[in-house]
Coordinates of C-alpha atoms in Angstrom, one line a residue:
Chain A
M18 CA -19.8 28.6 -5.4
K19 CA -23.0 27.6 -7.2
A20 CA -20.9 26.1 -10.0
Y21 CA -18.9 24.2 -7.4
V22 CA -22.0 22.8 -5.7
I23 CA -23.4 21.7 -9.0
R24 CA -20.1 20.1 -10.0
R25 CA -19.9 18.4 -6.6
L26 CA -23.4 17.0 -6.9
L27 CA -22.8 15.8 -10.4
L28 CA -19.6 14.0 -9.4
L29 CA -21.7 12.3 -6.7
I30 CA -23.8 10.5 -9.3
P31 CA -21.1 8.2 -10.7
T32 CA -19.7 7.7 -7.3
W33 CA -23.1 6.6 -6.0
V34 CA -23.6 4.3 -9.0
L35 CA -20.2 2.7 -8.4
L36 CA -21.1 2.4 -4.8
T37 CA -24.3 0.5 -5.5
I38 CA -22.3 -1.9 -7.8
L39 CA -19.7 -2.3 -5.1
V40 CA -22.4 -3.0 -2.4
F41 CA -24.3 -5.3 -4.7
L42 CA -21.3 -7.3 -5.9
S43 CA -19.6 -7.5 -2.5
V44 CA -22.3 -9.8 -1.2
R45 CA -23.3 -11.6 -4.4
F46 CA -19.9 -12.7 -5.5
I47 CA -20.6 -16.3 -4.7
P48 CA -24.3 -16.7 -5.3
G49 CA -24.1 -20.5 -4.7
D50 CA -23.4 -19.9 -1.1
V51 CA -26.7 -18.2 -0.3
I52 CA -28.7 -21.0 -1.8
D53 CA -26.5 -23.7 -0.2
A54 CA -27.0 -22.1 3.2
M55 CA -30.7 -21.8 2.7
V56 CA -31.2 -25.3 1.3
G57 CA -29.2 -26.7 4.3
R58 CA -31.3 -24.7 6.7
M59 CA -34.6 -25.6 5.1
Q60 CA -33.8 -29.3 4.7
Y61 CA -33.3 -29.3 8.4
M62 CA -36.7 -27.9 8.9
A63 CA -38.9 -29.1 6.1
G64 CA -37.2 -32.0 4.3
D65 CA -36.2 -31.9 0.7
I66 CA -36.3 -28.6 -1.2
D67 CA -36.1 -28.0 -4.9
R68 CA -32.9 -26.0 -5.4
E69 CA -34.0 -24.5 -8.7
A70 CA -37.4 -23.6 -7.6
L71 CA -35.9 -21.8 -4.7
E72 CA -33.5 -19.9 -6.9
K73 CA -36.3 -18.9 -9.2
M74 CA -38.5 -17.8 -6.3
L75 CA -35.7 -15.5 -5.0
G76 CA -34.9 -14.2 -8.5
L77 CA -31.4 -15.6 -8.2
D78 CA -31.6 -17.6 -11.4
Q79 CA -31.3 -14.4 -13.4
P80 CA -27.9 -13.1 -14.6
V81 CA -26.1 -10.8 -12.2
H82 CA -26.7 -7.6 -14.2
V83 CA -30.5 -8.3 -14.3
Q84 CA -30.5 -8.8 -10.6
Y85 CA -28.6 -5.6 -10.1
G86 CA -30.9 -3.7 -12.4
R87 CA -33.9 -5.0 -10.4
W88 CA -32.4 -4.0 -7.1
V89 CA -31.4 -0.5 -8.1
G90 CA -34.6 0.0 -10.1
G91 CA -36.7 -1.1 -7.1
M92 CA -34.9 1.4 -4.9
L93 CA -35.1 4.3 -7.3
F94 CA -38.6 3.8 -8.7
E95 CA -40.5 1.8 -6.0
G96 CA -38.6 2.7 -2.9
T97 CA -38.0 -0.9 -2.0
M98 CA -34.8 -2.7 -1.1
G99 CA -36.2 -6.2 -1.6
D100 CA -37.2 -8.8 1.0
S101 CA -35.1 -10.7 3.6
L102 CA -34.1 -14.1 2.2
L103 CA -34.8 -15.9 5.5
G104 CA -37.5 -13.9 7.2
G105 CA -39.4 -12.6 4.1
W106 CA -40.0 -9.2 5.7
S107 CA -39.3 -6.1 3.7
V108 CA -35.7 -4.8 4.2
E109 CA -36.5 -1.1 4.1
E110 CA -39.2 -1.4 6.7
K111 CA -36.9 -3.2 9.0
I112 CA -34.1 -0.6 8.4
F113 CA -36.4 2.3 9.2
G114 CA -37.6 0.6 12.3
R115 CA -34.0 0.3 13.5
L116 CA -32.7 3.6 12.2
A117 CA -33.7 5.8 15.2
L118 CA -31.6 3.9 17.7
T119 CA -28.4 4.0 15.6
I120 CA -28.8 7.7 14.8
E121 CA -29.4 8.4 18.5
L122 CA -26.3 6.4 19.4
G123 CA -24.2 8.2 16.9
L124 CA -25.4 11.8 17.7
L125 CA -25.1 11.3 21.4
A126 CA -21.6 9.9 21.0
I127 CA -20.6 12.9 18.9
F128 CA -22.1 15.2 21.4
I129 CA -20.3 13.5 24.3
A130 CA -17.1 13.5 22.4
L131 CA -17.4 17.3 21.7
I132 CA -18.2 18.3 25.3
I133 CA -15.2 16.3 26.5
A134 CA -12.7 17.1 23.8
V135 CA -13.2 20.7 23.0
P136 CA -12.8 22.2 26.5
V137 CA -9.9 19.9 27.3
G138 CA -8.2 20.5 24.0
I139 CA -8.5 24.3 24.4
F140 CA -7.3 24.2 28.0
S141 CA -4.4 22.0 27.0
A142 CA -3.3 24.5 24.4
L143 CA -3.7 27.5 26.7
R144 CA -1.6 25.9 29.4
Q145 CA 0.9 24.2 27.0
D146 CA 3.5 22.0 28.7
T147 CA 2.0 22.1 32.1
A148 CA 0.9 19.1 34.1
M149 CA -2.7 19.6 33.0
D150 CA -1.6 19.6 29.4
Y151 CA 0.3 16.4 29.8
A152 CA -2.6 14.8 31.6
G153 CA -5.0 15.7 28.7
R154 CA -2.6 14.6 26.1
S155 CA -1.9 11.3 27.8
F156 CA -5.6 10.7 28.0
A157 CA -6.0 11.4 24.3
I158 CA -3.1 9.1 23.3
L159 CA -4.3 6.3 25.5
G160 CA -7.9 6.8 24.2
L161 CA -6.7 6.4 20.7
A162 CA -4.9 3.1 21.5
T163 CA -7.8 1.7 23.5
P164 CA -10.2 -0.4 21.4
D165 CA -13.8 0.4 22.3
F166 CA -14.7 -3.3 22.4
W167 CA -12.1 -3.9 25.1
L168 CA -13.2 -0.8 27.1
A169 CA -16.9 -2.0 26.9
T170 CA -15.9 -5.5 27.9
M171 CA -14.0 -4.2 30.9
I172 CA -16.9 -2.1 32.0
M173 CA -19.1 -5.1 31.8
I174 CA -16.7 -7.3 33.8
Y175 CA -15.1 -5.3 36.6
P176 CA -18.0 -3.4 38.2
A177 CA -19.9 -6.6 38.2
I178 CA -17.1 -8.3 40.2
W179 CA -16.2 -5.4 42.5
W180 CA -19.6 -3.9 43.2
A181 CA -22.0 -6.5 41.7
W182 CA -23.2 -3.8 39.3
S183 CA -23.7 -4.4 35.7
P184 CA -24.9 -2.0 33.0
P185 CA -28.6 -2.3 32.1
M186 CA -29.0 -4.5 29.1
E187 CA -32.7 -3.9 28.4
L188 CA -33.6 -1.0 26.3
I189 CA -36.5 1.2 27.6
P190 CA -38.4 3.0 24.9
F191 CA -38.0 6.8 25.0
T192 CA -41.8 7.3 24.9
E193 CA -42.3 5.2 28.0
D194 CA -39.6 6.5 30.3
P195 CA -37.3 9.2 28.9
V196 CA -35.0 9.2 31.9
G197 CA -34.7 5.5 32.1
H198 CA -34.2 5.4 28.3
L199 CA -31.3 7.8 28.5
S200 CA -29.7 6.0 31.4
T201 CA -29.6 2.8 29.4
F202 CA -28.0 4.7 26.6
V203 CA -25.4 6.8 28.5
L204 CA -22.8 4.0 28.8
P205 CA -22.7 2.9 25.2
C206 CA -22.6 6.5 24.0
L207 CA -19.9 7.4 26.6
I208 CA -17.7 4.5 25.4
L209 CA -18.2 5.4 21.7
G210 CA -17.8 9.1 22.5
T211 CA -14.6 8.8 24.6
H212 CA -13.0 7.0 21.7
F213 CA -13.7 9.9 19.4
S214 CA -13.0 12.6 21.9
A215 CA -9.3 11.5 21.8
S216 CA -8.8 12.5 18.2
I217 CA -11.0 15.6 18.4
M218 CA -9.0 16.7 21.5
R219 CA -5.7 16.4 19.7
L220 CA -6.9 18.4 16.7
T221 CA -8.4 21.1 18.9
R222 CA -5.2 21.4 20.8
T223 CA -3.0 21.6 17.6
M224 CA -5.3 24.1 15.9
M225 CA -5.6 26.2 19.0
L226 CA -1.8 26.3 19.4
E227 CA -1.5 27.3 15.7
V228 CA -4.1 30.0 16.0
L229 CA -2.6 31.5 19.2
R230 CA 0.6 32.2 17.4
Q231 CA -1.1 34.2 14.6
D232 CA -0.5 37.9 14.2
Y233 CA -4.1 38.9 14.8
I234 CA -4.0 37.3 18.2
R235 CA -0.8 39.3 19.0
T236 CA -2.7 42.4 17.8
A237 CA -5.6 41.6 20.1
W238 CA -3.2 41.2 23.1
S239 CA -1.5 44.5 22.3
K240 CA -4.8 46.2 22.1
G241 CA -5.1 45.2 25.7
L242 CA -8.1 42.9 25.3
R243 CA -8.8 40.5 28.2
E244 CA -7.6 36.9 27.8
R245 CA -11.2 35.6 27.8
V246 CA -12.2 37.9 25.0
I247 CA -9.2 36.9 22.9
I248 CA -9.8 33.2 23.4
V249 CA -13.5 33.1 23.1
R250 CA -14.0 35.8 20.3
H251 CA -10.8 35.4 18.3
A252 CA -9.1 32.1 18.9
I253 CA -11.7 29.4 19.5
K254 CA -13.8 30.3 16.4
N255 CA -10.9 29.8 14.1
A256 CA -9.4 26.9 15.8
L257 CA -12.7 24.9 15.7
I258 CA -13.2 25.0 11.9
P259 CA -11.1 22.0 11.1
V260 CA -12.8 20.1 13.9
V261 CA -16.0 20.2 11.8
T262 CA -14.1 18.5 9.0
L263 CA -12.8 15.9 11.4
I264 CA -16.3 15.0 12.5
G265 CA -17.2 14.5 8.9
L266 CA -14.2 12.3 8.3
H267 CA -15.1 10.3 11.4
F268 CA -18.5 9.2 10.1
P269 CA -17.2 5.9 8.8
L270 CA -15.5 5.2 12.1
L271 CA -18.6 6.1 14.0
V272 CA -20.6 3.6 11.9
G273 CA -18.0 0.8 12.6
G274 CA -18.0 1.7 16.3
S275 CA -21.8 1.5 16.5
V276 CA -21.7 -2.0 15.0
I277 CA -19.4 -3.1 17.7
I278 CA -21.1 -1.3 20.6
E279 CA -24.6 -2.4 19.5
N280 CA -23.3 -6.0 19.5
I281 CA -21.8 -5.8 23.0
F282 CA -24.7 -4.0 24.6
A283 CA -27.3 -6.0 22.7
L284 CA -28.9 -2.8 21.3
P285 CA -31.4 -3.5 18.5
G286 CA -29.9 -1.0 16.0
L287 CA -28.7 -1.2 12.4
G288 CA -25.3 -2.5 13.3
R289 CA -26.8 -5.5 15.1
L290 CA -29.2 -6.0 12.1
L291 CA -26.1 -6.1 9.9
L292 CA -24.2 -8.6 12.0
D293 CA -27.1 -10.9 12.3
A294 CA -27.7 -10.7 8.5
L295 CA -24.1 -11.4 7.8
S296 CA -24.0 -14.5 9.9
D297 CA -27.3 -15.7 8.3
R298 CA -26.0 -14.7 4.9
D299 CA -29.1 -12.7 4.4
Y300 CA -27.7 -10.7 1.5
P301 CA -30.6 -8.3 0.6
V302 CA -30.4 -7.1 4.2
V303 CA -26.6 -6.8 4.2
S304 CA -26.8 -4.8 0.9
G305 CA -29.5 -2.5 2.2
V306 CA -27.8 -1.6 5.5
N307 CA -24.4 -1.2 3.8
L308 CA -25.8 1.1 1.1
L309 CA -27.6 3.2 3.6
F310 CA -24.5 3.6 5.8
A311 CA -22.3 4.4 2.8
T312 CA -24.8 6.9 1.4
V313 CA -24.9 8.6 4.8
V314 CA -21.1 8.8 4.8
M315 CA -21.1 10.3 1.3
G316 CA -23.8 12.8 2.3
G317 CA -21.9 13.7 5.5
N318 CA -18.7 14.4 3.6
L319 CA -20.6 16.5 1.1
L320 CA -22.3 18.5 3.8
V321 CA -18.9 19.3 5.5
D322 CA -17.5 20.5 2.2
L323 CA -20.5 22.6 1.5
I324 CA -20.7 24.3 4.9
Y325 CA -17.0 24.9 5.0
P326 CA -17.0 28.3 3.1
Y327 CA -19.7 29.5 5.6
L328 CA -17.5 28.6 8.6
D329 CA -14.3 29.9 7.1
P330 CA -14.9 32.8 4.7
R331 CA -11.2 32.6 3.6
V332 CA -12.1 29.4 1.7
R333 CA -13.5 30.0 -1.7
Y334 CA -14.4 27.4 -4.2
E335 CA -14.0 28.5 -7.7
Chain B
M5 CA 41.5 7.4 -4.8
D6 CA 37.9 6.8 -5.7
D7 CA 36.9 5.8 -9.3
H8 CA 33.3 6.8 -8.9
P9 CA 33.0 9.7 -6.5
A10 CA 29.5 10.5 -7.7
E11 CA 28.1 7.1 -7.1
T12 CA 29.6 6.9 -3.7
A13 CA 28.1 10.2 -2.9
V14 CA 24.7 8.9 -4.0
A15 CA 25.1 5.7 -2.0
E16 CA 26.1 7.7 1.1
K17 CA 23.2 10.0 0.8
R18 CA 20.8 7.1 0.5
S19 CA 21.9 5.3 3.6
S20 CA 22.0 8.5 5.4
L21 CA 18.2 9.1 5.0
F22 CA 17.5 6.2 7.3
V23 CA 20.5 6.7 9.6
E24 CA 19.7 10.4 9.9
L25 CA 16.1 9.6 10.6
L26 CA 17.1 7.2 13.4
K27 CA 19.5 9.8 14.9
R28 CA 16.9 12.5 14.9
L29 CA 14.3 10.1 16.3
L30 CA 16.6 9.2 19.2
R31 CA 17.6 12.8 19.8
E32 CA 14.3 14.7 19.3
K33 CA 11.5 12.3 20.0
P34 CA 11.6 10.5 23.4
L35 CA 8.0 9.2 23.1
G36 CA 8.7 8.1 19.5
T37 CA 11.8 6.2 20.7
F38 CA 9.7 4.6 23.4
G39 CA 7.1 3.6 20.8
G40 CA 10.0 2.2 18.7
I41 CA 11.1 0.1 21.6
I42 CA 7.6 -1.3 22.1
I43 CA 7.5 -2.1 18.3
L44 CA 10.9 -3.8 18.5
T45 CA 9.8 -5.9 21.6
F46 CA 6.5 -6.8 19.8
M47 CA 8.5 -7.9 16.7
L48 CA 11.0 -9.9 18.8
V49 CA 8.3 -11.6 20.8
S50 CA 6.5 -12.6 17.5
L51 CA 9.7 -13.9 15.9
L52 CA 10.8 -15.8 19.0
A53 CA 7.3 -17.1 19.9
P54 CA 8.1 -20.8 19.6
T55 CA 11.1 -20.3 21.9
L56 CA 9.5 -17.9 24.4
A57 CA 6.2 -19.7 24.8
P58 CA 6.4 -22.2 27.6
F59 CA 3.8 -24.5 26.0
P60 CA 2.5 -25.1 22.5
Y61 CA -0.6 -22.8 22.1
T62 CA -2.9 -25.7 21.3
E63 CA -1.7 -28.0 24.1
I64 CA -4.8 -28.8 26.2
H65 CA -4.5 -29.7 29.9
L66 CA -8.1 -30.4 30.9
I67 CA -7.3 -31.0 34.5
D68 CA -5.9 -27.5 34.8
R69 CA -8.8 -25.6 33.3
L70 CA -9.3 -21.9 34.2
Q71 CA -6.5 -21.9 36.7
G72 CA -5.0 -18.7 38.1
S73 CA -1.4 -17.7 37.9
S74 CA 1.1 -20.3 39.1
S75 CA 4.8 -21.1 38.5
T76 CA 3.8 -23.5 35.8
Y77 CA 1.3 -21.3 34.1
L78 CA 2.5 -17.8 34.6
L79 CA -0.8 -16.1 33.6
G80 CA -3.0 -19.1 34.3
T81 CA -5.0 -21.2 31.9
D82 CA -8.1 -20.8 29.7
Q83 CA -11.3 -22.9 29.7
L84 CA -9.5 -25.8 28.0
G85 CA -6.5 -25.6 30.2
R86 CA -4.3 -24.1 27.6
D87 CA -1.4 -21.9 28.9
F88 CA -2.7 -18.4 28.6
M89 CA 0.7 -16.7 28.3
S90 CA 1.7 -18.9 25.4
R91 CA -1.5 -18.0 23.7
L92 CA -0.9 -14.3 24.2
I93 CA 2.6 -14.7 22.8
Y94 CA 1.3 -16.4 19.7
G95 CA -1.4 -13.8 19.6
A96 CA 1.4 -11.3 19.2
R97 CA 2.9 -13.4 16.4
H98 CA -0.4 -13.5 14.5
S99 CA -1.0 -9.8 15.1
A100 CA 2.4 -9.0 13.8
L101 CA 2.1 -11.3 10.8
V102 CA -1.2 -9.9 9.8
S103 CA -0.3 -6.2 10.3
F104 CA 3.1 -6.2 8.6
S105 CA 2.0 -8.3 5.6
A106 CA -1.3 -6.4 5.2
T107 CA 0.4 -3.1 5.4
T108 CA 3.1 -4.1 3.0
L109 CA 0.4 -5.3 0.6
S110 CA -1.5 -2.1 1.0
L111 CA 1.6 -0.1 0.1
L112 CA 2.0 -2.1 -3.1
V113 CA -1.7 -1.6 -3.9
S114 CA -1.6 2.1 -3.2
L115 CA 1.6 2.5 -5.2
L116 CA 0.1 0.7 -8.2
L117 CA -3.3 2.4 -8.1
G118 CA -2.4 5.9 -6.8
G119 CA 0.9 6.0 -8.6
V120 CA -0.5 5.1 -12.0
A121 CA -3.6 7.3 -11.6
G122 CA -1.4 10.3 -10.6
F123 CA 1.2 9.7 -13.2
V124 CA -1.2 9.1 -16.1
G125 CA -3.8 11.7 -15.0
G126 CA -6.7 12.8 -17.2
K127 CA -9.8 10.7 -17.7
F128 CA -8.2 7.6 -16.4
D129 CA -7.4 9.3 -13.1
L130 CA -11.0 10.8 -12.9
G131 CA -12.5 7.3 -13.3
V132 CA -10.1 5.7 -10.7
Q133 CA -10.9 8.5 -8.3
R134 CA -14.7 7.9 -8.5
F135 CA -14.0 4.3 -7.7
V136 CA -11.8 5.3 -4.8
D137 CA -14.5 7.7 -3.6
A138 CA -17.1 5.0 -3.7
W139 CA -14.8 2.6 -1.9
M140 CA -13.9 5.2 0.8
S141 CA -17.5 6.1 1.5
F142 CA -18.2 2.4 2.3
P143 CA -17.5 2.5 6.0
G144 CA -14.3 0.5 6.6
L145 CA -15.4 -2.0 9.2
L146 CA -18.7 -2.7 7.2
L147 CA -16.7 -3.4 4.1
L148 CA -14.3 -5.6 5.9
L149 CA -17.1 -7.5 7.7
T150 CA -19.0 -8.1 4.5
V151 CA -16.0 -9.3 2.5
M152 CA -14.7 -11.4 5.3
S153 CA -18.1 -13.1 5.6
I154 CA -17.8 -14.1 1.9
V155 CA -14.2 -15.2 1.8
G156 CA -14.3 -16.9 5.2
Q157 CA -12.1 -16.7 8.2
G158 CA -8.4 -17.3 7.8
V159 CA -4.9 -15.7 8.1
L160 CA -4.4 -15.3 4.4
Q161 CA -7.9 -14.1 3.8
I162 CA -7.6 -11.3 6.4
I163 CA -4.2 -10.2 5.1
V164 CA -5.5 -9.9 1.5
V165 CA -8.7 -8.2 2.5
L166 CA -7.1 -5.7 4.9
G167 CA -4.2 -5.1 2.4
I168 CA -6.4 -4.3 -0.5
S169 CA -8.9 -2.3 1.5
Y170 CA -6.3 -0.1 3.1
G171 CA -4.3 0.1 -0.1
I172 CA -7.2 1.6 -2.0
G173 CA -7.7 4.2 0.7
N174 CA -4.0 5.1 0.8
S175 CA -3.8 5.4 -3.0
R176 CA -5.1 9.0 -2.5
I177 CA -2.0 10.0 -0.7
V178 CA 0.3 8.4 -3.2
R179 CA -1.6 10.0 -6.0
S180 CA -1.3 13.5 -4.6
A181 CA 2.4 13.0 -3.9
V182 CA 3.0 11.8 -7.5
I183 CA 1.0 14.8 -8.8
G184 CA 3.1 17.1 -6.7
I185 CA 6.3 15.7 -8.1
K186 CA 5.0 16.0 -11.7
G187 CA 5.0 19.8 -11.3
N188 CA 8.6 20.0 -10.2
D189 CA 11.4 21.3 -12.5
Y190 CA 13.6 18.2 -12.1
F191 CA 10.7 16.1 -13.3
L192 CA 10.1 18.3 -16.3
A193 CA 13.8 18.5 -17.0
A194 CA 14.1 14.7 -16.9
K195 CA 11.2 14.4 -19.3
A196 CA 12.6 17.1 -21.6
L197 CA 15.9 15.2 -21.7
G198 CA 14.1 12.1 -22.9
T199 CA 14.9 10.0 -19.8
P200 CA 13.3 6.5 -20.2
L201 CA 10.1 6.0 -18.3
N202 CA 11.4 3.4 -15.8
Q203 CA 14.3 5.6 -14.9
I204 CA 12.0 8.5 -14.3
L205 CA 9.9 6.3 -12.1
F206 CA 12.7 4.8 -10.1
R207 CA 15.1 7.7 -10.0
H208 CA 12.8 10.7 -9.6
V209 CA 9.3 9.6 -8.5
L210 CA 9.9 6.7 -6.1
P211 CA 12.6 8.3 -3.9
N212 CA 10.6 11.4 -3.6
I213 CA 7.5 9.8 -2.4
M214 CA 9.4 7.7 0.2
P215 CA 8.5 10.1 3.1
P216 CA 4.7 9.8 2.6
L217 CA 5.1 6.0 2.1
I218 CA 7.1 5.7 5.4
I219 CA 4.4 7.7 7.2
I220 CA 1.6 5.7 5.7
F221 CA 3.4 2.5 6.7
S222 CA 4.1 3.5 10.3
I223 CA 0.6 4.9 10.9
N224 CA -1.3 2.1 9.2
I225 CA 0.3 -0.7 11.2
G226 CA -1.7 0.4 14.2
S227 CA -5.0 0.7 12.4
V228 CA -4.5 -2.7 10.8
I229 CA -3.8 -4.3 14.2
M230 CA -7.0 -2.6 15.5
S231 CA -9.1 -3.7 12.5
E232 CA -7.9 -7.3 12.8
A233 CA -8.7 -7.3 16.5
A234 CA -12.1 -5.8 15.9
L235 CA -12.9 -8.3 13.1
S236 CA -11.7 -11.3 15.2
F237 CA -13.7 -9.9 18.1
L238 CA -16.9 -9.9 16.1
G239 CA -16.1 -13.4 14.8
F240 CA -15.2 -12.5 11.3
G241 CA -11.4 -12.4 11.5
L242 CA -9.0 -15.1 12.4
P243 CA -10.5 -18.6 12.9
P244 CA -11.1 -19.7 16.5
E245 CA -8.2 -22.1 16.6
V246 CA -5.7 -19.3 15.8
P247 CA -4.9 -17.3 18.9
S248 CA -5.5 -13.6 18.2
W249 CA -6.0 -10.9 20.8
G250 CA -9.3 -9.7 19.5
G251 CA -10.7 -13.3 19.3
M252 CA -9.4 -14.3 22.7
L253 CA -11.0 -11.2 24.2
S254 CA -14.4 -12.0 22.7
R255 CA -14.5 -15.8 23.1
E256 CA -12.6 -16.9 26.2
G257 CA -12.7 -13.4 27.7
R258 CA -16.4 -12.7 27.5
Q259 CA -17.6 -16.3 28.1
Y260 CA -15.7 -16.8 31.3
M261 CA -15.7 -13.2 32.4
E262 CA -17.0 -13.8 35.9
M263 CA -14.7 -16.7 36.6
A264 CA -11.6 -15.5 35.0
P265 CA -11.7 -11.8 34.1
R266 CA -7.9 -11.8 33.3
L267 CA -8.8 -13.7 30.1
A268 CA -10.4 -10.5 28.8
L269 CA -7.9 -8.1 30.6
W270 CA -4.6 -9.3 29.1
P271 CA -5.4 -9.5 25.4
G272 CA -6.7 -5.9 25.7
L273 CA -3.7 -4.7 27.6
C274 CA -1.4 -6.2 24.9
L275 CA -3.5 -4.5 22.2
V276 CA -3.4 -1.1 23.9
S277 CA 0.3 -1.2 24.5
V278 CA 1.3 -2.3 21.0
V279 CA -1.1 0.2 19.3
Y280 CA 0.1 2.9 21.7
G281 CA 3.7 2.2 20.7
V282 CA 2.9 2.1 17.0
N283 CA 1.0 5.4 17.2
M284 CA 3.8 7.2 19.1
F285 CA 6.3 5.9 16.6
G286 CA 4.1 6.9 13.7
D287 CA 3.5 10.4 15.1
A288 CA 7.3 10.9 15.5
M289 CA 7.9 9.7 12.0
R290 CA 5.3 12.1 10.6
D291 CA 6.8 15.0 12.6
L292 CA 10.3 14.2 11.3
L293 CA 9.3 13.6 7.7
D294 CA 6.5 16.0 7.0
P295 CA 7.8 19.6 7.1
R296 CA 4.2 20.9 6.9
M297 CA 3.3 19.6 10.3
R298 CA 6.0 21.6 12.0
G299 CA 4.6 25.0 11.3
G300 CA 2.8 27.3 13.7
E301 CA 3.4 30.5 11.7
G302 CA 0.5 32.1 10.0
S303 CA 0.2 32.2 6.3
Y304 CA -2.2 34.8 5.0
G305 CA -3.5 34.9 1.5
T306 CA -2.9 31.2 1.0
A307 CA -6.0 29.9 2.7
V308 CA -7.2 27.9 -0.3
V309 CA -3.8 26.2 -0.7
K310 CA -3.7 25.7 3.0
R311 CA -7.0 24.0 3.1
K312 CA -5.8 21.5 0.5
R313 CA -2.7 20.8 2.5
G314 CA -4.6 20.5 5.6
F315 CA -6.8 17.8 4.0
L316 CA -3.7 15.8 2.9
S317 CA -2.2 15.9 6.3
R318 CA -5.5 15.0 7.8
L319 CA -5.7 12.0 5.5
L320 CA -2.1 11.1 6.4
N321 CA -3.0 11.3 10.0
P322 CA -6.6 11.8 11.0
F323 CA -5.6 12.0 14.6
A324 CA -3.2 14.9 14.4

């Protein structure tokens, strides 16, 4: 196990380095564009601008590998991600300022997804091929096919037309009014969570069906244990192990979903920051947010792999 | 009677893979068949769009702006007086064009990357896998958004970006399939007999990774449709003049949502039904082609192997 953990961590280093190159190059492939956009913008505001001076000021006159080295070096040794090209503010400070909201959105969405999906999935499996099972499965199948941006748009439109009610669009800080804060947050999290609950539900149901056919469940029945004991103590525990992996694998989707949801509900989180930076071509900000998200996804996958042997003692890493 | 009995047998067997699959789909998978019908309709509508659409999708009738349903405009008009149904039909055409081309491209990319990495193995494979790791930990939508913001909006751009991006992700599945084949006796026998490389690849490797390829294809179409819609919704996908369901939903739909909510309703309904159909069809294909997914019997003492298999099938279909 220890050797496995060390090997896994060592493999992470080249992956992370490749990731930084990918993140860096993906935005800096056409460096001319940034300057063009900025010169255009500044000419509009302040008259003629010296292109070369601007490039020099931003450090964009250096060859790409020098720029990359500065960027990574800054992160590793000084803990900075550079400054915004347009606003001049420090990227990492802005990111940390917005981090809490996105984390809260993601965690609440996972929480909602789990409290919807797990009971329904278990029930669906226990009452296989009944009306309730079909209802649950249809919900899951439709949930998978329904884009969250459409669901969110529908929730903005129809209640407003039918009952003149529209979701609150102003975010109340948690410290000022916890209840009000959560009430502004419930809807976005619910939409994001419902989307995930579909896949979690299907996996829970499949795993539960598989577990219920195992020999040890038959043994438990023949011992005369009550149904509740069999399900709670013997079946659910084993059926839910793969669900943990699924949550880990869903991290990237969660990130994408939060970008869309933050955009629709005008929530000032990281996704919104990224979209704004992309339309402004503010590349240091784009790289910073992308790298952070990607690192979180990497960490999440690692975490799932590492806790797996504790959840399922049958799994041994050699 | 027959000069080449062996060859005929091979030909018969080959055609029967698909015929047999179709028969089993119709017999065993009613929902999959229903999904297949939705896909066929979707493809027909996209192919026949110029005939089916009552108006050209760019034709502006300013007098008839934002009208409701009428006998002239079956689903009404948008803010420029363009026939909404014609735009929806062309939306299907663009959605189909993007999803089928991007998925085909992604198959080629994954065959090339995953196939070669799996076949060659060793250090080369290790290097490629770190790259794929890095690529896959970059959340999909973020990567697509970033690249699209660089290459700009456009039909060709989005096909290439989606194709390459999905292809790199899928290369994992192709790689494991190829590695699995390399351990088989028939592969070792072919190698021992000195069979030329191209013959090994086309006779032994390719036919045997067909099932995972078909599964990837049928499952990815739905994700690609969704990705395109999400990108267009956020304004980074197809350009505004090209009708796409995601773009229509976010531009016309959200801007005029009080006056004409149907402008947001219909593109979404189209998306949901097509993705639903594709998912059902893909699920059925996976059930028919992947023998591992059928099981329900316990398998003790093989937990480590089982976990690996579970991971592969989860990669194949994260929604199982």
